[in-house]
XYZ file of C-alpha atoms in Angstrom:
779
model
C 0.000 0.000 0.000
C 1.388 3.371 -0.971
C 0.674 6.638 0.834
C 1.072 10.052 -0.613
C 3.541 12.274 1.152
C 0.971 15.055 0.858
C -1.658 13.063 2.744
C -3.526 14.796 5.524
C -3.407 14.092 9.280
C -5.992 11.344 8.887
C -3.744 9.470 6.449
C -0.735 9.733 8.760
C -2.781 8.511 11.722
C -3.943 5.534 9.657
C -0.366 4.712 8.646
C 0.792 4.964 12.253
C -2.031 2.644 13.400
C -1.116 0.069 10.768
C 2.537 0.161 11.823
C 1.561 -0.343 15.482
C -0.659 -3.259 14.508
C 2.161 -4.880 12.520
C 4.627 -4.426 15.393
C 2.088 -5.933 17.842
C 1.630 -8.990 15.649
C 5.366 -9.477 15.235
C 5.894 -9.353 18.969
C 3.011 -11.725 19.731
C 4.724 -14.639 17.980
C 1.661 -15.311 15.789
C 0.795 -14.301 12.226
C -2.831 -13.933 11.195
C -4.271 -14.263 7.694
C -7.723 -14.689 6.274
C -9.019 -16.480 3.199
C -12.543 -16.964 1.902
C -13.867 -20.481 1.705
C -14.134 -22.192 -1.683
C -11.145 -20.177 -2.875
C -9.535 -21.625 -6.004
C -6.313 -23.594 -5.928
C -3.339 -21.233 -5.868
C -5.214 -18.341 -4.249
C -2.762 -16.013 -2.482
C -3.057 -16.059 1.334
C 0.030 -14.218 2.548
C 3.776 -13.753 2.307
C 4.473 -16.042 5.211
C 8.282 -16.119 4.894
C 8.541 -12.323 4.820
C 6.067 -11.919 7.701
C 7.994 -14.413 9.839
C 11.280 -12.627 9.153
C 12.814 -15.505 7.176
C 15.026 -15.161 4.117
C 13.838 -16.967 0.982
C 17.272 -18.476 0.419
C 17.224 -20.254 3.812
C 13.810 -21.937 3.465
C 15.094 -25.101 1.794
C 18.418 -25.454 3.703
C 16.639 -24.981 7.023
C 13.958 -27.565 6.119
C 11.064 -25.124 6.183
C 7.778 -26.991 6.572
C 4.177 -26.313 7.543
C 2.018 -28.619 9.647
C -1.569 -28.252 10.821
C -3.855 -30.194 13.045
C -6.393 -32.253 11.183
C -6.260 -31.885 7.416
C -2.827 -30.671 6.433
C -3.343 -30.343 2.680
C -5.584 -27.265 2.601
C -2.764 -24.723 2.532
C 0.732 -24.944 1.131
C 3.851 -22.741 0.934
C 5.812 -22.057 -2.231
C 9.432 -22.436 -1.087
C 10.662 -20.362 -4.027
C 8.850 -17.131 -3.136
C 7.653 -17.841 0.460
C 3.959 -17.328 -0.413
C 1.225 -19.220 1.460
C -1.486 -20.295 -1.016
C -4.636 -22.408 -1.139
C -3.757 -25.977 -2.052
C -7.150 -27.695 -2.016
C -10.821 -26.879 -1.555
C -11.717 -25.299 1.783
C -15.297 -25.852 2.915
C -15.932 -23.777 6.013
C -19.073 -25.697 6.894
C -17.231 -28.999 6.679
C -14.281 -27.634 8.609
C -16.027 -25.783 11.466
C -19.738 -26.537 11.185
C -21.911 -23.833 12.701
C -19.120 -22.248 14.724
C -18.936 -18.476 14.335
C -15.144 -18.562 14.399
C -13.301 -20.794 12.000
C -9.520 -20.826 11.698
C -6.807 -23.128 10.462
C -3.898 -23.244 12.913
C -0.554 -23.875 11.287
C 2.761 -24.749 12.885
C 5.656 -23.424 10.845
C 8.823 -25.313 11.689
C 12.314 -24.424 10.510
C 15.413 -26.287 11.628
C 19.144 -25.606 11.936
C 18.468 -24.121 14.400
C 14.930 -25.270 15.198
C 12.318 -22.496 15.363
C 8.559 -22.717 15.646
C 5.986 -20.123 14.539
C 2.241 -20.233 14.918
C 0.100 -18.988 12.073
C -3.650 -18.572 12.200
C -5.602 -18.468 8.933
C -9.174 -17.364 9.364
C -11.621 -18.968 6.924
C -14.264 -16.426 6.005
C -17.710 -17.597 5.174
C -19.294 -16.978 1.750
C -22.898 -17.429 0.905
C -22.654 -20.831 -0.748
C -25.509 -22.629 1.025
C -29.184 -21.753 0.408
C -31.796 -22.017 3.165
C -33.292 -25.519 3.394
C -36.670 -26.455 4.890
C -37.102 -29.865 6.565
C -39.811 -30.773 4.039
C -40.752 -29.714 0.550
C -44.414 -29.876 1.495
C -45.907 -29.191 4.903
C -49.443 -30.446 5.607
C -51.439 -28.556 8.269
C -54.911 -29.486 9.477
C -56.953 -26.641 10.993
C -60.481 -26.926 12.342
C -62.813 -24.382 11.028
C -63.803 -23.546 14.539
C -60.403 -22.137 15.406
C -60.731 -18.442 16.286
C -58.752 -15.719 14.588
C -55.248 -14.995 15.920
C -54.724 -18.701 16.486
C -51.069 -19.544 15.899
C -49.736 -22.637 14.167
C -45.980 -23.249 14.550
C -43.968 -23.770 11.413
C -40.563 -25.335 10.952
C -38.080 -22.719 9.898
C -35.370 -23.254 7.324
C -31.755 -23.931 8.178
C -28.713 -22.379 6.520
C -25.268 -24.046 6.785
C -23.551 -20.661 6.534
C -22.874 -18.395 9.506
C -23.233 -14.742 10.333
C -25.136 -12.560 7.948
C -25.107 -15.369 5.357
C -27.312 -17.427 7.681
C -29.581 -14.561 8.764
C -32.949 -15.645 7.312
C -36.017 -13.617 6.501
C -39.333 -15.184 5.549
C -42.172 -14.193 3.328
C -45.369 -15.944 2.354
C -47.866 -15.598 -0.451
C -50.540 -13.026 0.242
C -53.680 -14.519 1.822
C -56.852 -13.163 3.327
C -56.924 -15.934 5.942
C -53.333 -16.366 6.999
C -50.361 -14.239 7.958
C -46.759 -15.107 8.789
C -45.359 -14.116 12.183
C -41.605 -14.280 12.926
C -40.198 -13.905 16.430
C -36.546 -13.984 17.575
C -35.447 -15.216 20.987
C -32.228 -14.702 22.913
C -30.711 -17.822 21.389
C -30.823 -16.096 17.979
C -33.280 -18.666 16.656
C -36.373 -17.698 14.714
C -39.804 -18.932 15.729
C -42.252 -19.071 12.808
C -45.948 -19.149 13.281
C -48.839 -19.228 10.865
C -51.440 -16.815 12.280
C -55.106 -17.220 11.397
C -56.360 -13.763 10.440
C -60.082 -14.578 10.154
C -62.319 -17.581 10.700
C -62.216 -20.384 8.200
C -65.212 -21.712 6.323
C -64.719 -25.310 5.195
C -67.752 -25.122 2.946
C -66.208 -22.173 1.132
C -62.560 -23.306 0.905
C -61.479 -26.805 1.959
C -57.751 -26.403 1.282
C -55.354 -23.451 1.152
C -52.008 -23.621 -0.733
C -49.366 -21.108 0.300
C -45.679 -20.850 -0.655
C -43.336 -20.004 2.214
C -39.968 -18.553 1.096
C -36.817 -18.174 3.219
C -34.124 -15.700 2.059
C -30.632 -15.440 3.614
C -28.657 -12.232 4.097
C -25.799 -13.094 1.754
C -24.820 -11.352 -1.445
C -26.133 -12.600 -3.736
C -29.168 -13.798 -1.807
C -30.125 -17.483 -1.801
C -33.634 -18.744 -1.113
C -35.458 -21.913 -0.123
C -39.192 -22.686 -0.258
C -41.762 -25.020 1.275
C -45.345 -25.609 0.063
C -47.915 -25.203 2.867
C -50.986 -27.423 2.314
C -53.649 -26.285 4.810
C -56.681 -28.565 5.182
C -59.767 -27.183 6.961
C -61.685 -29.679 9.135
C -64.706 -29.583 11.273
C -63.331 -31.098 14.528
C -62.391 -30.346 18.035
C -62.877 -26.880 19.376
C -59.980 -26.701 21.859
C -56.399 -27.733 21.381
C -54.033 -28.676 24.232
C -52.065 -25.730 25.559
C -48.740 -25.350 27.388
C -48.125 -22.634 29.931
C -44.928 -21.668 28.063
C -43.873 -21.809 24.499
C -40.146 -22.340 25.366
C -38.686 -24.258 28.342
C -35.010 -24.246 29.379
C -33.342 -27.186 31.141
C -29.729 -27.991 32.203
C -28.422 -31.554 32.445
C -24.970 -32.885 33.461
C -23.245 -34.861 30.742
C -22.666 -37.780 33.135
C -26.391 -38.227 33.815
C -27.340 -41.894 33.990
C -29.498 -43.533 31.378
C -33.158 -42.827 32.168
C -32.565 -39.619 34.117
C -35.639 -37.374 34.092
C -34.970 -34.244 32.077
C -38.402 -32.552 32.012
C -42.063 -33.393 32.605
C -44.522 -31.828 30.165
C -47.918 -30.611 31.367
C -50.394 -29.481 28.696
C -54.079 -28.758 29.428
C -57.182 -29.280 27.281
C -60.583 -27.922 28.485
C -62.455 -30.524 26.444
C -64.050 -33.545 28.099
C -63.620 -37.209 27.408
C -61.333 -38.305 24.677
C -61.186 -34.758 23.343
C -59.260 -33.880 26.509
C -56.980 -36.940 26.533
C -53.492 -35.816 25.505
C -50.728 -37.802 23.800
C -47.204 -36.324 23.865
C -44.635 -36.853 21.145
C -41.646 -35.257 19.469
C -42.819 -33.058 16.674
C -41.683 -34.291 13.304
C -39.272 -34.158 11.733
C -37.110 -35.180 14.689
C -33.337 -34.776 14.455
C -31.271 -37.959 14.906
C -29.338 -36.288 17.737
C -32.533 -35.851 19.775
C -33.756 -39.397 19.062
C -30.405 -40.830 20.166
C -30.255 -38.790 23.384
C -33.851 -38.578 24.685
C -37.112 -40.518 24.924
C -40.606 -39.204 25.722
C -43.412 -40.998 27.537
C -46.529 -40.394 25.401
C -48.917 -40.566 28.374
C -47.077 -38.833 31.221
C -45.074 -36.387 29.114
C -41.815 -37.283 30.879
C -38.662 -36.710 28.842
C -35.738 -38.899 29.993
C -32.149 -39.456 28.840
C -31.492 -42.277 26.471
C -27.926 -43.526 26.315
C -24.952 -41.373 27.296
C -24.707 -37.632 26.882
C -21.410 -36.094 25.821
C -20.732 -32.393 26.187
C -17.791 -32.640 23.787
C -20.075 -33.932 21.011
C -23.244 -31.944 21.611
C -23.565 -28.993 23.952
C -27.134 -27.969 23.208
C -30.360 -29.701 22.159
C -33.578 -28.120 20.868
C -36.548 -30.472 21.328
C -39.868 -29.636 19.661
C -42.832 -31.335 21.377
C -46.496 -31.526 20.459
C -49.475 -32.501 22.592
C -52.369 -33.972 20.577
C -55.855 -34.704 21.984
C -57.925 -37.758 21.037
C -60.904 -36.049 19.528
C -62.415 -37.049 16.220
C -60.571 -34.151 14.742
C -57.348 -34.113 16.847
C -55.981 -30.776 17.932
C -52.383 -30.169 18.950
C -50.466 -27.830 21.169
C -46.730 -27.161 20.738
C -43.715 -26.120 22.794
C -39.929 -26.164 22.570
C -37.521 -27.447 25.220
C -33.941 -26.090 25.148
C -31.623 -28.590 26.893
C -28.165 -27.312 27.857
C -25.534 -29.993 28.598
C -23.170 -29.139 31.472
C -19.538 -30.184 31.203
C -17.761 -32.410 33.758
C -14.105 -33.354 33.867
C -14.408 -36.641 31.997
C -11.614 -36.199 29.440
C -7.951 -36.549 30.266
C -5.508 -34.182 28.540
C -3.945 -35.361 25.300
C -0.220 -34.955 24.697
C 1.372 -34.959 21.242
C 5.136 -34.841 20.667
C 6.201 -33.834 17.163
C 9.167 -32.491 15.189
C 11.738 -34.560 17.022
C 15.333 -33.455 16.363
C 16.939 -36.777 17.219
C 19.518 -37.922 17.966
C 20.936 -34.947 19.852
C 24.689 -34.318 19.398
C 26.509 -34.373 22.706
C 28.025 -30.970 21.903
C 24.606 -29.371 21.339
C 24.318 -25.877 22.810
C 22.169 -25.217 25.859
C 18.770 -24.045 24.628
C 18.698 -26.326 21.579
C 15.106 -27.338 20.770
C 14.719 -31.126 20.884
C 10.997 -31.552 20.201
C 7.647 -29.777 20.096
C 4.967 -30.684 22.616
C 1.299 -29.806 22.212
C -1.433 -30.547 24.759
C -5.212 -30.360 24.489
C -8.266 -31.186 26.591
C -11.741 -31.666 25.148
C -13.306 -30.339 28.340
C -14.061 -26.652 28.820
C -13.377 -24.020 31.443
C -11.173 -25.083 34.324
C -11.561 -28.712 33.296
C -9.777 -27.897 30.039
C -6.892 -25.872 31.495
C -3.756 -27.990 31.209
C -0.336 -27.705 32.834
C 2.757 -29.730 31.815
C 5.556 -31.306 33.830
C 8.749 -32.955 32.552
C 10.596 -35.772 34.342
C 13.470 -36.067 34.862
C 14.208 -32.357 35.153
C 17.787 -32.463 33.833
C 19.312 -32.009 31.395
C 16.098 -30.971 29.605
C 13.220 -28.618 30.334
C 9.883 -27.522 28.886
C 9.487 -23.948 27.664
C 6.018 -22.582 26.916
C 5.945 -21.035 23.453
C 2.213 -20.518 22.931
C -1.068 -21.495 24.518
C -0.917 -25.286 25.023
C 2.353 -25.449 23.046
C 5.745 -26.194 24.548
C 9.292 -26.709 23.349
C 11.479 -29.433 24.799
C 14.896 -27.759 25.040
C 18.342 -28.681 26.306
C 18.954 -27.230 29.767
C 22.531 -28.345 30.447
C 25.493 -29.881 28.657
C 25.437 -33.522 27.488
C 28.158 -36.143 27.670
C 27.463 -39.315 25.701
C 30.298 -41.155 27.443
C 28.437 -40.700 30.767
C 24.803 -41.005 29.621
C 23.974 -42.019 26.056
C 20.191 -42.371 26.364
C 17.408 -40.537 28.177
C 13.812 -41.628 28.724
C 11.717 -38.485 29.243
C 8.108 -38.403 30.391
C 5.820 -35.433 29.737
C 2.871 -35.327 32.144
C -0.160 -33.160 31.320
C -2.678 -32.454 34.103
C -5.937 -30.508 33.843
C -7.493 -28.192 36.430
C -10.596 -30.299 37.119
C -11.576 -31.712 40.481
C -10.474 -34.399 40.658
C -7.867 -33.612 38.018
C -7.045 -36.005 35.193
C -3.643 -36.531 33.665
C -1.935 -38.320 30.819
C 1.672 -38.938 29.881
C 3.768 -39.233 26.760
C 7.255 -40.670 26.576
C 10.095 -39.655 24.320
C 13.409 -41.445 23.955
C 16.342 -39.102 23.423
C 19.485 -40.651 22.016
C 22.719 -38.689 22.455
C 24.824 -38.743 19.278
C 28.546 -39.076 19.659
C 31.038 -36.424 18.625
C 34.764 -36.981 18.447
C 35.808 -35.508 21.792
C 37.975 -38.341 23.107
C 41.382 -39.300 21.775
C 42.538 -42.933 21.776
C 44.315 -43.839 25.031
C 46.981 -46.501 25.553
C 47.077 -48.472 28.801
C 50.737 -47.490 29.302
C 52.884 -44.660 28.008
C 55.563 -47.128 26.947
C 56.206 -50.855 26.573
C 59.415 -52.879 26.780
C 59.620 -55.854 24.405
C 62.348 -58.487 24.031
C 62.926 -60.110 20.647
C 65.435 -62.802 19.784
C 67.722 -61.919 16.938
C 67.603 -63.719 13.584
C 63.817 -63.650 13.631
C 62.039 -64.615 10.375
C 60.890 -61.619 8.251
C 57.346 -60.483 9.106
C 57.458 -62.018 12.598
C 54.869 -60.578 14.997
C 56.685 -59.108 17.974
C 54.010 -57.124 19.851
C 50.472 -55.775 19.639
C 49.580 -52.242 20.711
C 46.015 -51.427 21.654
C 44.383 -48.073 22.354
C 40.898 -47.542 23.685
C 38.604 -44.733 22.480
C 35.582 -43.807 24.608
C 33.676 -42.496 21.599
C 31.401 -44.596 19.374
C 31.268 -45.858 15.792
C 33.623 -44.039 13.453
C 34.874 -41.801 16.245
C 36.066 -44.922 18.101
C 37.557 -46.723 15.087
C 41.293 -46.582 15.801
C 44.033 -46.994 13.211
C 47.699 -47.372 14.027
C 50.813 -46.124 12.271
C 54.520 -45.708 12.901
C 55.954 -42.362 13.857
C 58.658 -42.393 11.205
C 62.241 -41.556 12.097
C 65.786 -42.522 11.102
C 67.608 -45.438 12.706
C 71.189 -44.798 11.781
C 71.332 -44.536 8.034
C 68.027 -46.322 7.487
C 64.356 -45.470 7.940
C 62.458 -47.002 10.844
C 59.894 -48.460 8.411
C 62.602 -50.735 6.997
C 62.850 -52.497 10.381
C 59.271 -52.729 11.660
C 55.711 -52.187 10.488
C 52.368 -51.691 12.261
C 49.075 -53.125 11.006
C 46.677 -50.200 10.775
C 43.667 -52.134 12.011
C 44.929 -54.620 14.591
C 47.969 -52.757 15.954
C 50.221 -55.757 15.395
C 53.879 -54.751 15.270
C 55.983 -56.962 13.000
C 59.704 -57.107 12.253
C 60.184 -56.723 8.507
C 63.685 -58.239 8.477
C 65.854 -60.383 10.699
C 67.248 -58.335 13.538
C 70.931 -58.614 14.433
C 71.868 -58.116 18.062
C 75.432 -57.366 17.011
C 74.181 -54.549 14.788
C 71.214 -53.232 16.800
C 70.701 -53.942 20.473
C 67.847 -51.506 21.190
C 65.208 -50.238 18.789
C 63.082 -47.478 20.318
C 60.215 -45.960 18.354
C 56.694 -44.568 18.708
C 53.359 -45.875 17.405
C 50.549 -43.418 16.752
C 46.864 -44.263 17.325
C 44.376 -42.052 15.508
C 40.597 -42.310 15.367
C 38.361 -41.817 12.317
C 36.441 -38.797 13.653
C 36.260 -35.316 12.188
C 38.681 -33.869 13.076
C 40.663 -36.974 14.022
C 42.290 -37.227 17.454
C 45.363 -39.261 18.314
C 48.014 -40.251 20.840
C 51.321 -42.116 20.807
C 52.993 -44.914 22.737
C 56.710 -45.687 22.965
C 58.029 -49.182 22.280
C 61.491 -50.206 23.514
C 62.460 -53.348 21.594
C 65.553 -55.105 22.967
C 67.168 -57.541 20.521
C 68.295 -60.589 22.501
C 71.494 -62.274 21.514
C 71.609 -65.805 20.075
C 74.708 -67.913 19.709
C 75.165 -67.285 16.015
C 78.877 -66.387 16.055
C 81.635 -68.920 16.583
C 84.792 -67.859 18.478
C 87.411 -66.206 16.283
C 91.166 -66.412 16.907
C 93.086 -63.161 17.141
C 96.554 -62.585 15.665
C 99.108 -64.068 15.696
C 96.959 -67.191 16.113
C 94.118 -65.889 13.929
C 93.215 -67.581 10.746
C 91.821 -70.847 12.085
C 93.488 -74.187 12.074
C 95.493 -73.540 8.886
C 97.917 -71.212 10.685
C 99.659 -72.173 13.890
C 101.087 -70.235 16.821
C 104.866 -70.964 17.137
C 106.808 -70.353 20.343
C 110.339 -71.283 21.725
C 110.364 -72.812 25.196
C 113.492 -73.348 27.331
C 113.817 -76.792 28.805
C 114.883 -75.229 32.040
C 111.488 -73.658 32.878
C 109.756 -74.972 35.901
C 106.162 -76.060 36.505
C 103.459 -73.390 35.986
C 105.498 -71.315 33.606
C 103.387 -69.592 30.929
C 104.858 -70.373 27.575
C 102.126 -69.109 25.202
C 98.612 -67.675 25.064
C 95.734 -68.389 22.709
C 93.656 -65.287 22.084
C 90.088 -65.468 20.723
C 86.975 -63.298 20.580
C 83.269 -64.045 20.077
C 80.962 -61.681 18.175
C 78.045 -62.572 20.523
C 77.452 -61.206 23.991
C 76.765 -62.518 27.457
C 77.196 -66.246 27.941
C 77.257 -66.688 24.184
C 80.534 -64.699 24.195
C 81.969 -66.335 27.326
C 84.824 -68.430 26.027
C 86.514 -71.455 27.571
C 89.725 -73.159 26.485
C 90.425 -76.876 26.468
C 93.580 -78.795 25.477
C 92.696 -81.707 23.211
C 94.469 -85.032 23.862
C 97.630 -85.602 21.800
C 97.745 -88.327 19.171
C 98.788 -91.702 20.508
C 97.559 -90.919 23.986
C 100.877 -89.377 25.149
C 100.606 -87.208 28.226
C 101.479 -83.601 27.468
C 103.576 -81.551 29.927
C 101.441 -78.526 29.153
C 98.007 -77.327 30.086
C 95.752 -74.441 29.057
C 93.912 -72.046 31.344
C 90.122 -72.744 31.206
C 89.138 -69.083 30.807
C 92.450 -67.324 30.081
C 93.819 -69.380 27.179
C 97.303 -69.304 28.766
C 99.433 -72.353 28.045
C 101.667 -73.270 30.963
C 103.844 -76.191 32.028
C 102.465 -78.810 34.337
C 105.987 -79.955 35.403
C 109.625 -79.301 34.761
C 110.744 -80.230 31.291
C 113.413 -82.851 30.753
C 115.347 -84.435 27.927
C 112.716 -87.079 27.407
C 110.213 -84.555 26.181
C 109.944 -84.255 22.449
C 111.718 -81.136 21.154
C 108.637 -80.232 19.124
C 105.310 -80.115 20.880
C 102.137 -79.735 18.817
C 99.176 -78.649 20.936
C 95.518 -78.469 19.824
C 93.468 -75.979 21.853
C 89.659 -76.121 21.577
C 88.095 -72.695 22.050
C 84.285 -72.811 22.613
C 81.612 -70.475 23.880
C 78.811 -71.145 26.383
C 75.903 -70.809 23.988
C 73.284 -73.436 23.283
C 74.409 -75.168 21.216
C 78.026 -74.214 21.840
C 80.186 -73.130 18.922
C 83.956 -73.818 18.845
C 87.183 -73.265 16.968
C 90.520 -75.106 17.187
C 93.858 -73.335 17.595
C 97.192 -75.064 16.814
C 100.173 -74.142 18.993
C 103.686 -75.309 17.989
C 106.184 -75.264 20.862
C 109.931 -75.794 20.242
C 111.946 -76.962 23.277
C 115.497 -75.551 23.343
C 118.490 -76.041 25.567
C 119.486 -73.720 28.300
C 122.207 -72.204 26.107
C 119.516 -70.902 23.905
C 117.519 -69.616 26.854
C 118.362 -65.960 26.385
C 117.115 -66.103 22.883
C 114.127 -68.045 23.957
C 113.588 -65.683 26.779
C 113.908 -62.836 24.385
C 111.478 -64.576 22.074
C 109.083 -65.129 24.900
C 109.298 -61.525 25.799
C 108.566 -60.609 22.249
C 105.976 -63.298 21.594
C 104.445 -63.783 25.009
C 105.489 -61.109 27.468
C 104.431 -58.344 25.088
C 100.920 -59.716 24.629
C 100.820 -60.551 28.340
C 101.296 -56.934 29.290
C 98.633 -55.868 26.792
C 96.362 -58.602 28.067
C 96.704 -57.388 31.624
C 95.687 -53.924 30.506
C 92.683 -55.365 28.707
C 91.658 -57.297 31.814
C 91.751 -54.152 33.880
C 89.542 -52.319 31.366
C 87.192 -55.277 31.170
C 86.746 -55.426 34.934
C 86.151 -51.673 35.076
C 83.596 -51.915 32.246
C 81.724 -54.828 33.851
C 81.568 -53.045 37.213
C 80.438 -49.788 35.611
C 77.688 -51.434 33.574
C 76.468 -53.520 36.524
C 76.442 -50.465 38.818
C 74.604 -48.406 36.204
C 71.994 -51.135 35.742
C 71.416 -51.523 39.485
C 71.150 -47.740 39.889
C 68.678 -47.561 36.979
C 66.483 -50.265 38.536
C 66.529 -48.528 41.916
C 65.589 -45.164 40.379
C 62.852 -46.755 38.274
C 61.271 -48.510 41.273
C 61.541 -45.341 43.349
C 59.822 -43.266 40.670
C 57.077 -45.819 40.141
C 56.336 -46.188 43.812
C 56.329 -42.412 44.390
C 53.801 -41.812 41.603
C 50.013 -41.594 42.351
C 48.182 -44.962 42.641
C 46.672 -44.600 39.166
C 50.106 -44.212 37.573
C 52.498 -46.120 39.823
C 53.251 -49.779 39.494
C 53.236 -49.981 43.319
C 49.644 -48.798 43.639
C 46.362 -50.169 42.398
C 46.662 -48.577 38.978
C 47.145 -50.401 35.702
C 50.146 -52.729 35.773
C 53.162 -51.640 33.750
C 54.777 -54.320 31.621
C 58.484 -54.521 32.467
C 60.460 -57.347 30.874
C 64.029 -58.346 31.632
C 66.621 -60.325 29.742
C 67.713 -63.821 30.729
C 71.235 -63.181 29.541
C 72.243 -60.597 32.062
C 74.042 -57.387 31.207
C 76.304 -58.705 28.481
C 74.902 -56.393 25.827
C 78.112 -54.570 25.050
C 79.315 -53.118 21.842
C 81.556 -55.134 19.550
C 84.576 -53.346 20.966
C 83.557 -54.244 24.544
C 83.005 -57.876 23.593
C 86.438 -58.007 22.043
C 87.884 -56.594 25.250
C 85.916 -59.103 27.297
C 87.359 -61.923 25.241
C 90.890 -60.766 26.102
C 90.283 -60.672 29.881
C 91.555 -63.258 32.293
C 89.584 -65.302 34.701
C 85.988 -66.441 34.659
C 83.492 -63.614 34.401
C 81.227 -63.182 37.364
C 77.674 -64.313 36.613
C 74.973 -61.795 37.319
C 71.552 -62.993 38.477
C 68.644 -61.814 36.278
C 64.948 -62.612 36.422
C 63.635 -64.846 33.701
C 61.992 -63.371 30.616
C 58.379 -64.504 30.075
C 58.169 -67.005 27.252
C 55.602 -64.979 25.281
C 58.002 -62.026 25.097
C 60.897 -64.000 23.713
C 59.923 -63.837 20.067
């Protein structure tokens, strides 16, 4: 609507009033439209999207929809332009009957976020129903003796429309004998009577034919007619009469069957059968009256028949006639208006619609979960309903409109604590005693990825035997994720790094699904004693969350290296160690030393020396130290001893099975004259290595003591730290146990250089006591 800027004060006041009206409607939370009934399909009703403050572009993404109680196909919304239009035929009489107010209540629901609007569309009546009389022809018998001004009730017409469209006026054909009288009562019903204007003469006219026409107040006007056939008889002078023309009665809707409603009492001054009265419902009788009431023809008592229901029928109009038994029966008429009083006999009804389920656990407080509507067929206080929600947390009911509520989130959710809620909505009316009903709604809490995978321990220690087959399973990592479905589906991967000159992935691999850690190639204890790396666990949520665990893989030594001879005796059995020995040396004199080293560690590198028996079973005057490899005399040498002694020394380790090598030592016995040279040779060939060997032994002892002390100190510190931690983290408390594995081979994991030094040391190494390694860890 456009307004001229030069409009007068009246125009500005009108504009200001319209703006105030629009602002009041916007603030009330309800939009009101009107549409005439029988409007054609596509008829414009209103710009609903614009009036609700919604953008056209967000109608489809936000799942804009319209719902209505009862028939939901009468109105529709064009999602392209946001216009509400008529979708199918609207018949006001079919929709609301005789009610003066007729509206279609729509619930407009948009989601993301969920919003609810209430729209009322008033259906305006049009004059599409003509007045209708109960009969096409009405027969009336009137005695010629009836005096002028006698009234004969007529059945008025009914019009299905309302308001001015149902306001009826009557007219009748002009007659010298009859006139039409119309009276209106407080119930807005018309009472028609045919009034006799002058006495009838049967001998002159036996039958009168008059056309009664009813016209409604619509535009254009519609009419209905009934033919009045009036027969004039010569019968009874006096008709039964009631003291009132209209009686009013009130009856409770819970009245028992047979309850007395009203007792009729008509009088007839005639005598005999002309004064005997029979009561009956005046025809035509509506089915509602026949189903609810019964009349005693002799006593005139009207009683209930069946069960009354205020919610189905609130008001009855009963037309009664009293007819005498004369030869020419005469009748008297009255109307009884029965008002049905409501009692609290209907429990409230609860409907839960537009469920936004499941609810994400990270949903904001105030998120609308569902719409709740309540209704009660009773009236007054009996129909006033209040709602209660149990349990109270973490949801609540918020009243949005009369008898409409929103179920909203009242506090934060956590699926890992509670994943399912059973809510009960209780509706209770204000009657006495009050009636109630309940409706249940199951609320599932949808998971979001808010928990990262968690390992039972921050690190694991694993022992693996060397020379494992490629692809051998060595350990399985497992992380637990408190989320559900995809958010709890954990995949594993290596945290890549360099191990020396090679990538970690060339040594081990992790199965993404099972977490199995496998060695991709045989591991060599001599090359790699400890392999420390991290495994990452990551879930499949959006965004994904992850954590890591550290694996310490100790490669356990196997006896896969035989002892090797060191120069000058190196080279195996093909090359021999040659030494000069003076015949004058006494018992216990060291004449030579066999030196060997083992590439293994621990007991596998612990070497022992054994002198093999000489050929022919001859007893040798020499012996070899069990752990030193020193060859010494067992007695003083004499002339009987062969000048050339060939000794075979077996060098073996303590592995299972033991590996060995044989060293050949050639000793030349010389006379005392050659002793200086021999002595000089011994100093060069034996004493020199002896001094070096002593130095090696010192270093070896220092190394063994240092490593043992460091290991003991590490164990003490570890136990102290574990026991001082909180119970949930310490191995000494009641927390999760920490897997700690130990080697069965002691602390012999030295570098190649240390093993070589150990092989040169004298004396038997001291055995260190170690706890056994569990069998399932020795892969």
